[in-house]
Amino acid sequence: MASRLNPYISYDGDARQAMEFYKDVFGGTLTFSTFGEFGQKDAPFADKIMHGMLETPSGFTLMGADNPPGMDRTVGNNITVSLSGDDDAELRGYWEKLSADGSVSVPLDKQMWGDVFGMCTDRFGVIWLVNISQA
Protein backbone atom coordinates (compact mmCIF):
# COMPACT_ATOMS: atom_id res chain seq x y z
CA MET A 1 0.00 0.00 0.00
CA ALA A 2 1.26 3.48 -0.86
CA SER A 3 1.61 6.04 1.89
CA ARG A 4 -1.24 8.50 2.16
CA LEU A 5 -2.21 11.57 4.11
CA ASN A 6 -5.82 12.25 5.05
CA PRO A 7 -7.89 14.14 7.63
CA TYR A 8 -8.83 12.37 10.88
CA ILE A 9 -11.58 14.21 12.75
CA SER A 10 -12.49 13.80 16.42
CA TYR A 11 -16.17 14.07 17.41
CA ASP A 12 -18.05 14.50 20.66
CA GLY A 13 -20.30 11.45 20.40
CA ASP A 14 -21.73 12.07 16.93
CA ALA A 15 -19.04 10.48 14.73
CA ARG A 16 -21.50 8.01 13.21
CA GLN A 17 -23.90 10.78 12.15
CA ALA A 18 -21.07 12.96 10.82
CA MET A 19 -19.42 10.17 8.83
CA GLU A 20 -22.79 9.10 7.39
CA PHE A 21 -23.35 12.74 6.39
CA TYR A 22 -19.99 12.80 4.58
CA LYS A 23 -20.90 9.54 2.84
CA ASP A 24 -24.08 11.25 1.60
CA VAL A 25 -21.96 14.17 0.36
CA PHE A 26 -19.11 12.23 -1.30
CA GLY A 27 -20.44 8.69 -1.82
CA GLY A 28 -18.17 5.73 -1.27
CA THR A 29 -17.66 2.98 1.25
CA LEU A 30 -17.98 3.67 4.97
CA THR A 31 -16.71 1.31 7.66
CA PHE A 32 -16.99 1.59 11.45
CA SER A 33 -15.44 -0.10 14.46
CA THR A 34 -16.96 0.58 17.86
CA PHE A 35 -15.28 0.60 21.26
CA GLY A 36 -17.47 -2.37 22.18
CA GLU A 37 -16.06 -4.45 19.31
CA PHE A 38 -12.57 -3.99 20.74
CA GLY A 39 -12.93 -5.22 24.31
CA GLN A 40 -15.05 -2.50 25.91
CA LYS A 41 -18.46 -4.06 25.27
CA ASP A 42 -19.83 -3.23 28.75
CA ALA A 43 -18.63 0.37 28.79
CA PRO A 44 -21.24 3.16 28.55
CA PHE A 45 -19.58 4.27 25.30
CA ALA A 46 -19.45 0.76 23.75
CA ASP A 47 -21.60 1.80 20.77
CA LYS A 48 -19.51 4.90 20.03
CA ILE A 49 -17.11 4.94 17.08
CA MET A 50 -13.50 4.00 17.83
CA HIS A 51 -12.58 4.30 14.15
CA GLY A 52 -14.54 5.26 11.05
CA MET A 53 -13.24 5.45 7.51
CA LEU A 54 -14.86 6.73 4.33
CA GLU A 55 -13.21 5.90 1.01
CA THR A 56 -14.81 7.64 -1.96
CA PRO A 57 -14.93 6.96 -5.70
CA SER A 58 -12.96 10.20 -6.22
CA GLY A 59 -10.07 8.84 -4.16
CA PHE A 60 -10.77 10.82 -0.97
CA THR A 61 -10.24 9.16 2.40
CA LEU A 62 -11.77 10.72 5.50
CA MET A 63 -11.37 9.18 8.96
CA GLY A 64 -13.10 10.02 12.21
CA ALA A 65 -13.89 8.76 15.70
CA ASP A 66 -15.72 9.67 18.87
CA ASN A 67 -13.46 11.09 21.52
CA PRO A 68 -13.26 8.49 24.31
CA PRO A 69 -14.21 9.55 27.84
CA GLY A 70 -11.30 11.11 29.70
CA MET A 71 -9.56 12.49 26.61
CA ASP A 72 -9.59 16.22 25.99
CA ARG A 73 -11.24 17.47 22.82
CA THR A 74 -10.98 21.10 21.83
CA VAL A 75 -12.92 22.39 18.87
CA GLY A 76 -11.03 25.10 17.08
CA ASN A 77 -9.95 26.57 13.82
CA ASN A 78 -6.54 24.92 13.72
CA ILE A 79 -7.49 22.51 10.93
CA THR A 80 -9.52 22.78 7.75
CA VAL A 81 -10.32 20.31 5.00
CA SER A 82 -9.58 21.49 1.48
CA LEU A 83 -11.34 20.28 -1.67
CA SER A 84 -9.90 21.45 -4.95
CA GLY A 85 -9.97 20.56 -8.60
CA ASP A 86 -11.38 21.68 -11.92
CA ASP A 87 -14.66 19.73 -12.06
CA ASP A 88 -17.05 22.64 -11.47
CA ALA A 89 -20.23 20.58 -11.16
CA GLU A 90 -18.71 18.02 -8.79
CA LEU A 91 -17.17 20.60 -6.47
CA ARG A 92 -20.29 22.80 -6.46
CA GLY A 93 -22.31 19.71 -5.53
CA TYR A 94 -20.02 19.05 -2.55
CA TRP A 95 -20.24 22.73 -1.56
CA GLU A 96 -24.04 22.73 -1.59
CA LYS A 97 -24.22 19.68 0.68
CA LEU A 98 -21.42 20.73 3.05
CA SER A 99 -22.72 24.28 3.51
CA ALA A 100 -26.37 23.22 4.00
CA ASP A 101 -27.30 23.56 7.69
CA GLY A 102 -23.85 25.03 8.32
CA SER A 103 -22.44 28.52 7.99
CA VAL A 104 -20.72 30.20 5.06
CA SER A 105 -17.81 32.51 5.87
CA VAL A 106 -16.71 33.07 2.25
CA PRO A 107 -19.40 32.57 -0.41
CA LEU A 108 -18.46 30.31 -3.32
CA ASP A 109 -17.51 32.94 -5.91
CA LYS A 110 -14.74 34.02 -8.27
CA GLN A 111 -11.71 35.28 -6.35
CA MET A 112 -8.83 37.66 -7.16
CA TRP A 113 -6.56 34.73 -8.12
CA GLY A 114 -9.05 33.71 -10.81
CA ASP A 115 -10.51 30.57 -9.25
CA VAL A 116 -13.92 30.05 -7.69
CA PHE A 117 -13.46 29.63 -3.92
CA GLY A 118 -15.62 29.34 -0.83
CA MET A 119 -15.24 28.56 2.85
CA CYS A 120 -17.89 27.06 5.10
CA THR A 121 -18.30 25.32 8.41
CA ASP A 122 -20.53 22.26 8.22
CA ARG A 123 -23.15 21.32 10.81
CA PHE A 124 -20.54 19.26 12.70
CA GLY A 125 -18.16 22.21 13.12
CA VAL A 126 -15.66 21.17 10.44
CA ILE A 127 -14.26 23.97 8.26
CA TRP A 128 -14.13 23.24 4.51
CA LEU A 129 -12.29 25.15 1.78
CA VAL A 130 -13.54 24.55 -1.77
CA ASN A 131 -11.47 25.81 -4.71
CA ILE A 132 -12.56 25.30 -8.33
CA SER A 133 -9.62 25.92 -10.66
CA GLN A 134 -10.36 27.94 -13.77
CA ALA A 135 -8.75 27.29 -17.15
Short mmCIF file of the C-alpha atoms (twelve columns), coordinates in Angstrom:
data_MODEL
# 
_entry.id   MODEL 
# 
loop_
_atom_site.group_PDB 
_atom_site.id 
_atom_site.type_symbol 
_atom_site.label_atom_id 
_atom_site.label_alt_id 
_atom_site.label_comp_id 
_atom_site.label_asym_id 
_atom_site.label_seq_id 
_atom_site.Cartn_x 
_atom_site.Cartn_y 
_atom_site.Cartn_z 
_atom_site.pdbx_PDB_model_num 
ATOM 1   C CA . MET A 1   0.000   0.000  0.000   1 
ATOM 2   C CA . ALA A 2   1.257   3.481  -0.859  1 
ATOM 3   C CA . SER A 3   1.614   6.043  1.892   1 
ATOM 4   C CA . ARG A 4   -1.238  8.501  2.155   1 
ATOM 5   C CA . LEU A 5   -2.209  11.568 4.107   1 
ATOM 6   C CA . ASN A 6   -5.825  12.254 5.052   1 
ATOM 7   C CA . PRO A 7   -7.893  14.144 7.633   1 
ATOM 8   C CA . TYR A 8   -8.834  12.367 10.876  1 
ATOM 9   C CA . ILE A 9   -11.580 14.206 12.753  1 
ATOM 10  C CA . SER A 10  -12.492 13.800 16.416  1 
ATOM 11  C CA . TYR A 11  -16.165 14.075 17.406  1 
ATOM 12  C CA . ASP A 12  -18.048 14.501 20.662  1 
ATOM 13  C CA . GLY A 13  -20.303 11.447 20.402  1 
ATOM 14  C CA . ASP A 14  -21.731 12.069 16.931  1 
ATOM 15  C CA . ALA A 15  -19.044 10.481 14.729  1 
ATOM 16  C CA . ARG A 16  -21.504 8.009  13.205  1 
ATOM 17  C CA . GLN A 17  -23.901 10.778 12.151  1 
ATOM 18  C CA . ALA A 18  -21.066 12.961 10.819  1 
ATOM 19  C CA . MET A 19  -19.416 10.173 8.831   1 
ATOM 20  C CA . GLU A 20  -22.792 9.104  7.389   1 
ATOM 21  C CA . PHE A 21  -23.352 12.744 6.388   1 
ATOM 22  C CA . TYR A 22  -19.991 12.802 4.575   1 
ATOM 23  C CA . LYS A 23  -20.902 9.536  2.841   1 
ATOM 24  C CA . ASP A 24  -24.081 11.252 1.605   1 
ATOM 25  C CA . VAL A 25  -21.963 14.167 0.360   1 
ATOM 26  C CA . PHE A 26  -19.112 12.232 -1.304  1 
ATOM 27  C CA . GLY A 27  -20.445 8.687  -1.816  1 
ATOM 28  C CA . GLY A 28  -18.172 5.733  -1.266  1 
ATOM 29  C CA . THR A 29  -17.665 2.976  1.252   1 
ATOM 30  C CA . LEU A 30  -17.981 3.673  4.974   1 
ATOM 31  C CA . THR A 31  -16.713 1.315  7.665   1 
ATOM 32  C CA . PHE A 32  -16.986 1.591  11.447  1 
ATOM 33  C CA . SER A 33  -15.439 -0.097 14.456  1 
ATOM 34  C CA . THR A 34  -16.963 0.575  17.862  1 
ATOM 35  C CA . PHE A 35  -15.283 0.603  21.258  1 
ATOM 36  C CA . GLY A 36  -17.465 -2.371 22.178  1 
ATOM 37  C CA . GLU A 37  -16.061 -4.455 19.314  1 
ATOM 38  C CA . PHE A 38  -12.571 -3.994 20.745  1 
ATOM 39  C CA . GLY A 39  -12.934 -5.219 24.311  1 
ATOM 40  C CA . GLN A 40  -15.045 -2.502 25.907  1 
ATOM 41  C CA . LYS A 41  -18.460 -4.064 25.267  1 
ATOM 42  C CA . ASP A 42  -19.830 -3.230 28.748  1 
ATOM 43  C CA . ALA A 43  -18.628 0.374  28.793  1 
ATOM 44  C CA . PRO A 44  -21.240 3.164  28.548  1 
ATOM 45  C CA . PHE A 45  -19.583 4.272  25.299  1 
ATOM 46  C CA . ALA A 46  -19.451 0.758  23.747  1 
ATOM 47  C CA . ASP A 47  -21.602 1.800  20.774  1 
ATOM 48  C CA . LYS A 48  -19.513 4.902  20.026  1 
ATOM 49  C CA . ILE A 49  -17.113 4.941  17.079  1 
ATOM 50  C CA . MET A 50  -13.503 4.003  17.832  1 
ATOM 51  C CA . HIS A 51  -12.579 4.298  14.151  1 
ATOM 52  C CA . GLY A 52  -14.542 5.258  11.053  1 
ATOM 53  C CA . MET A 53  -13.241 5.450  7.507   1 
ATOM 54  C CA . LEU A 54  -14.864 6.730  4.331   1 
ATOM 55  C CA . GLU A 55  -13.210 5.900  1.005   1 
ATOM 56  C CA . THR A 56  -14.815 7.644  -1.960  1 
ATOM 57  C CA . PRO A 57  -14.933 6.963  -5.703  1 
ATOM 58  C CA . SER A 58  -12.961 10.203 -6.219  1 
ATOM 59  C CA . GLY A 59  -10.071 8.844  -4.163  1 
ATOM 60  C CA . PHE A 60  -10.774 10.821 -0.972  1 
ATOM 61  C CA . THR A 61  -10.236 9.163  2.396   1 
ATOM 62  C CA . LEU A 62  -11.767 10.716 5.498   1 
ATOM 63  C CA . MET A 63  -11.375 9.183  8.959   1 
ATOM 64  C CA . GLY A 64  -13.097 10.018 12.208  1 
ATOM 65  C CA . ALA A 65  -13.894 8.764  15.697  1 
ATOM 66  C CA . ASP A 66  -15.724 9.670  18.868  1 
ATOM 67  C CA . ASN A 67  -13.462 11.091 21.521  1 
ATOM 68  C CA . PRO A 68  -13.261 8.489  24.306  1 
ATOM 69  C CA . PRO A 69  -14.206 9.551  27.836  1 
ATOM 70  C CA . GLY A 70  -11.295 11.108 29.704  1 
ATOM 71  C CA . MET A 71  -9.562  12.493 26.615  1 
ATOM 72  C CA . ASP A 72  -9.591  16.219 25.988  1 
ATOM 73  C CA . ARG A 73  -11.237 17.466 22.818  1 
ATOM 74  C CA . THR A 74  -10.976 21.099 21.825  1 
ATOM 75  C CA . VAL A 75  -12.922 22.391 18.870  1 
ATOM 76  C CA . GLY A 76  -11.033 25.104 17.077  1 
ATOM 77  C CA . ASN A 77  -9.952  26.575 13.824  1 
ATOM 78  C CA . ASN A 78  -6.538  24.922 13.716  1 
ATOM 79  C CA . ILE A 79  -7.492  22.509 10.928  1 
ATOM 80  C CA . THR A 80  -9.523  22.782 7.746   1 
ATOM 81  C CA . VAL A 81  -10.315 20.309 5.002   1 
ATOM 82  C CA . SER A 82  -9.576  21.491 1.479   1 
ATOM 83  C CA . LEU A 83  -11.341 20.276 -1.667  1 
ATOM 84  C CA . SER A 84  -9.901  21.451 -4.945  1 
ATOM 85  C CA . GLY A 85  -9.966  20.563 -8.601  1 
ATOM 86  C CA . ASP A 86  -11.381 21.676 -11.920 1 
ATOM 87  C CA . ASP A 87  -14.664 19.735 -12.055 1 
ATOM 88  C CA . ASP A 88  -17.050 22.641 -11.469 1 
ATOM 89  C CA . ALA A 89  -20.235 20.578 -11.161 1 
ATOM 90  C CA . GLU A 90  -18.706 18.022 -8.793  1 
ATOM 91  C CA . LEU A 91  -17.171 20.598 -6.469  1 
ATOM 92  C CA . ARG A 92  -20.290 22.804 -6.464  1 
ATOM 93  C CA . GLY A 93  -22.309 19.715 -5.528  1 
ATOM 94  C CA . TYR A 94  -20.022 19.051 -2.545  1 
ATOM 95  C CA . TRP A 95  -20.236 22.732 -1.564  1 
ATOM 96  C CA . GLU A 96  -24.042 22.729 -1.593  1 
ATOM 97  C CA . LYS A 97  -24.220 19.679 0.684   1 
ATOM 98  C CA . LEU A 98  -21.417 20.731 3.046   1 
ATOM 99  C CA . SER A 99  -22.719 24.282 3.514   1 
ATOM 100 C CA . ALA A 100 -26.369 23.220 3.998   1 
ATOM 101 C CA . ASP A 101 -27.303 23.559 7.686   1 
ATOM 102 C CA . GLY A 102 -23.848 25.035 8.322   1 
ATOM 103 C CA . SER A 103 -22.439 28.524 7.987   1 
ATOM 104 C CA . VAL A 104 -20.715 30.198 5.056   1 
ATOM 105 C CA . SER A 105 -17.813 32.511 5.869   1 
ATOM 106 C CA . VAL A 106 -16.710 33.075 2.249   1 
ATOM 107 C CA . PRO A 107 -19.401 32.570 -0.410  1 
ATOM 108 C CA . LEU A 108 -18.456 30.314 -3.320  1 
ATOM 109 C CA . ASP A 109 -17.506 32.937 -5.912  1 
ATOM 110 C CA . LYS A 110 -14.736 34.017 -8.273  1 
ATOM 111 C CA . GLN A 111 -11.706 35.284 -6.355  1 
ATOM 112 C CA . MET A 112 -8.834  37.656 -7.156  1 
ATOM 113 C CA . TRP A 113 -6.555  34.732 -8.123  1 
ATOM 114 C CA . GLY A 114 -9.051  33.712 -10.811 1 
ATOM 115 C CA . ASP A 115 -10.506 30.574 -9.251  1 
ATOM 116 C CA . VAL A 116 -13.920 30.053 -7.690  1 
ATOM 117 C CA . PHE A 117 -13.457 29.628 -3.925  1 
ATOM 118 C CA . GLY A 118 -15.624 29.345 -0.833  1 
ATOM 119 C CA . MET A 119 -15.237 28.562 2.852   1 
ATOM 120 C CA . CYS A 120 -17.892 27.063 5.095   1 
ATOM 121 C CA . THR A 121 -18.303 25.321 8.412   1 
ATOM 122 C CA . ASP A 122 -20.531 22.258 8.216   1 
ATOM 123 C CA . ARG A 123 -23.153 21.325 10.809  1 
ATOM 124 C CA . PHE A 124 -20.537 19.259 12.700  1 
ATOM 125 C CA . GLY A 125 -18.163 22.213 13.124  1 
ATOM 126 C CA . VAL A 126 -15.656 21.166 10.437  1 
ATOM 127 C CA . ILE A 127 -14.256 23.967 8.265   1 
ATOM 128 C CA . TRP A 128 -14.135 23.237 4.513   1 
ATOM 129 C CA . LEU A 129 -12.288 25.151 1.778   1 
ATOM 130 C CA . VAL A 130 -13.544 24.554 -1.774  1 
ATOM 131 C CA . ASN A 131 -11.466 25.808 -4.708  1 
ATOM 132 C CA . ILE A 132 -12.561 25.300 -8.327  1 
ATOM 133 C CA . SER A 133 -9.624  25.916 -10.663 1 
ATOM 134 C CA . GLN A 134 -10.355 27.936 -13.773 1 
ATOM 135 C CA . ALA A 135 -8.745  27.292 -17.154 1 
# 
